[in-house]
Amino acid sequence: MREDAKDAVVIAFSELWRKRRSVRLVDGSPLPWLLNTVSNAARNLERSARRYRNLLARTPRAEDVPAPVIADESGLLGALQGLPTREREVVVLTILEGYPEKDTAAALGIPVGTVKSRLARAKARLRDDIIPMWES
């Protein structure tokens, strides 16, 4: 919800810039125009989110579908699966998914320092597991 509010404000300011020559100022201020545009953008974002949620609710669940089997010739997936769950979660979110450490910490409900230490330990373990595979 908070991100939608930020998105609505960004949309309003981009529209203000795009339509800067035709925006009607009230007493020299674009504030009334901005307020209307933000509220319209927020409604549009909410409608879009509602349509998306309804689509997801109608989508059949794939509970019985087996996970795809991927050939792992490099051994990277095996090394990643060999990590403790706590460290693997941090590696997946920060390195593979590209989330910042702060967002990873928020998603996992842990301090940023813990994310950093788990990531450092995981990198060291992966380094120890992967380098010998490539040297042989």
CSV table of N, CA and C in Angstrom, one decimal, residues 68-116:
chain,number,residue,atom,x,y,z
A,68,PRO,N,10.7,-28.8,-12.1
A,68,PRO,CA,11.5,-29.2,-13.3
A,68,PRO,C,12.9,-29.7,-12.9
A,69,VAL,N,13.4,-30.6,-13.6
A,69,VAL,CA,14.7,-31.2,-13.4
A,69,VAL,C,15.7,-30.5,-14.3
A,70,ILE,N,16.7,-29.9,-13.6
A,70,ILE,CA,17.7,-29.1,-14.4
A,70,ILE,C,19.0,-29.8,-14.3
A,71,ALA,N,19.6,-30.0,-15.4
A,71,ALA,CA,21.0,-30.6,-15.4
A,71,ALA,C,21.9,-29.6,-14.9
A,72,ASP,N,22.7,-30.0,-13.9
A,72,ASP,CA,23.6,-29.1,-13.2
A,72,ASP,C,25.0,-29.6,-13.4
A,73,GLU,N,25.6,-29.3,-14.6
A,73,GLU,CA,26.9,-29.8,-14.9
A,73,GLU,C,28.0,-29.1,-14.1
A,74,SER,N,27.7,-27.9,-13.7
A,74,SER,CA,28.7,-27.1,-13.0
A,74,SER,C,28.8,-27.4,-11.5
A,75,GLY,N,27.7,-28.0,-11.0
A,75,GLY,CA,27.7,-28.3,-9.6
A,75,GLY,C,27.2,-27.1,-8.7
A,76,LEU,N,26.9,-26.0,-9.3
A,76,LEU,CA,26.5,-24.8,-8.6
A,76,LEU,C,25.2,-25.0,-7.8
A,77,LEU,N,24.2,-25.6,-8.4
A,77,LEU,CA,23.0,-25.9,-7.7
A,77,LEU,C,23.2,-26.8,-6.5
A,78,GLY,N,24.0,-27.8,-6.7
A,78,GLY,CA,24.3,-28.7,-5.6
A,78,GLY,C,25.0,-28.0,-4.4
A,79,ALA,N,25.9,-27.1,-4.8
A,79,ALA,CA,26.6,-26.4,-3.7
A,79,ALA,C,25.7,-25.4,-3.0
A,80,LEU,N,24.8,-24.8,-3.8
A,80,LEU,CA,23.8,-23.9,-3.2
A,80,LEU,C,22.8,-24.7,-2.3
A,81,GLN,N,22.4,-25.9,-2.7
A,81,GLN,CA,21.5,-26.7,-1.9
A,81,GLN,C,22.2,-27.2,-0.6
A,82,GLY,N,23.5,-27.3,-0.7
A,82,GLY,CA,24.3,-27.8,0.5
A,82,GLY,C,24.4,-26.7,1.6
A,83,LEU,N,24.1,-25.5,1.3
A,83,LEU,CA,24.1,-24.5,2.3
A,83,LEU,C,23.0,-24.6,3.3
A,84,PRO,N,23.2,-24.2,4.6
A,84,PRO,CA,22.1,-24.2,5.5
A,84,PRO,C,21.0,-23.3,5.0
A,85,THR,N,19.8,-23.6,5.4
A,85,THR,CA,18.6,-22.9,4.9
A,85,THR,C,18.7,-21.4,5.1
A,86,ARG,N,19.2,-21.0,6.3
A,86,ARG,CA,19.3,-19.5,6.6
A,86,ARG,C,20.2,-18.8,5.6
A,87,GLU,N,21.3,-19.4,5.3
A,87,GLU,CA,22.3,-18.8,4.4
A,87,GLU,C,21.8,-18.9,3.0
A,88,ARG,N,21.2,-20.0,2.6
A,88,ARG,CA,20.7,-20.1,1.3
A,88,ARG,C,19.6,-19.0,1.0
A,89,GLU,N,18.7,-18.8,1.9
A,89,GLU,CA,17.7,-17.7,1.8
A,89,GLU,C,18.3,-16.4,1.4
A,90,VAL,N,19.4,-16.1,2.2
A,90,VAL,CA,20.1,-14.8,2.0
A,90,VAL,C,20.7,-14.7,0.6
A,91,VAL,N,21.4,-15.8,0.2
A,91,VAL,CA,22.1,-15.9,-1.1
A,91,VAL,C,21.0,-15.7,-2.2
A,92,VAL,N,19.9,-16.4,-2.1
A,92,VAL,CA,18.9,-16.4,-3.2
A,92,VAL,C,18.3,-15.0,-3.3
A,93,LEU,N,18.0,-14.3,-2.2
A,93,LEU,CA,17.4,-13.0,-2.2
A,93,LEU,C,18.4,-11.9,-2.7
A,94,THR,N,19.6,-12.0,-2.2
A,94,THR,CA,20.5,-10.9,-2.5
A,94,THR,C,21.3,-11.1,-3.8
A,95,ILE,N,21.8,-12.3,-4.0
A,95,ILE,CA,22.6,-12.5,-5.2
A,95,ILE,C,21.8,-12.9,-6.4
A,96,LEU,N,20.9,-13.9,-6.2
A,96,LEU,CA,20.2,-14.4,-7.4
A,96,LEU,C,19.0,-13.5,-7.8
A,97,GLU,N,18.3,-13.0,-6.7
A,97,GLU,CA,17.1,-12.1,-7.0
A,97,GLU,C,17.5,-10.6,-7.1
A,98,GLY,N,18.6,-10.2,-6.5
A,98,GLY,CA,19.1,-8.9,-6.6
A,98,GLY,C,18.5,-7.9,-5.7
A,99,TYR,N,18.0,-8.4,-4.6
A,99,TYR,CA,17.4,-7.4,-3.6
A,99,TYR,C,18.5,-6.8,-2.8
A,100,PRO,N,18.4,-5.6,-2.4
A,100,PRO,CA,19.4,-5.0,-1.5
A,100,PRO,C,19.4,-5.7,-0.1
A,101,GLU,N,20.5,-5.6,0.6
A,101,GLU,CA,20.6,-6.2,1.9
A,101,GLU,C,19.5,-5.7,2.9
A,102,LYS,N,19.1,-4.4,2.8
A,102,LYS,CA,18.1,-3.9,3.6
A,102,LYS,C,16.7,-4.5,3.4
A,103,ASP,N,16.4,-4.7,2.1
A,103,ASP,CA,15.1,-5.4,1.8
A,103,ASP,C,15.1,-6.8,2.1
A,104,THR,N,16.3,-7.5,1.9
A,104,THR,CA,16.4,-8.9,2.3
A,104,THR,C,16.2,-9.0,3.8
A,105,ALA,N,16.8,-8.1,4.6
A,105,ALA,CA,16.6,-8.2,6.1
A,105,ALA,C,15.1,-8.0,6.4
A,106,ALA,N,14.5,-7.1,5.8
A,106,ALA,CA,13.0,-6.8,6.1
A,106,ALA,C,12.2,-8.0,5.7
A,107,ALA,N,12.5,-8.7,4.6
A,107,ALA,CA,11.7,-9.8,4.1
A,107,ALA,C,11.9,-11.0,5.0
A,108,LEU,N,13.1,-11.2,5.6
A,108,LEU,CA,13.4,-12.3,6.4
A,108,LEU,C,13.1,-12.0,7.9
A,109,GLY,N,12.9,-10.7,8.2
A,109,GLY,CA,12.7,-10.3,9.6
A,109,GLY,C,13.9,-10.4,10.5
A,110,ILE,N,15.1,-10.1,9.9
A,110,ILE,CA,16.3,-10.1,10.6
A,110,ILE,C,17.1,-8.8,10.4
A,111,PRO,N,18.1,-8.5,11.3
A,111,PRO,CA,18.8,-7.3,11.1
A,111,PRO,C,19.7,-7.3,9.9
A,112,VAL,N,20.1,-6.1,9.4
A,112,VAL,CA,20.9,-6.0,8.2
A,112,VAL,C,22.3,-6.7,8.5
A,113,GLY,N,22.8,-6.5,9.6
A,113,GLY,CA,24.1,-7.1,10.0
A,113,GLY,C,24.1,-8.6,9.9
A,114,THR,N,22.9,-9.2,10.3
A,114,THR,CA,22.8,-10.6,10.2
A,114,THR,C,22.8,-11.1,8.7
A,115,VAL,N,22.2,-10.3,7.9
A,115,VAL,CA,22.2,-10.6,6.4
A,115,VAL,C,23.6,-10.6,5.9
A,116,LYS,N,24.4,-9.6,6.3
A,116,LYS,CA,25.7,-9.4,5.9
A,116,LYS,C,26.6,-10.6,6.3
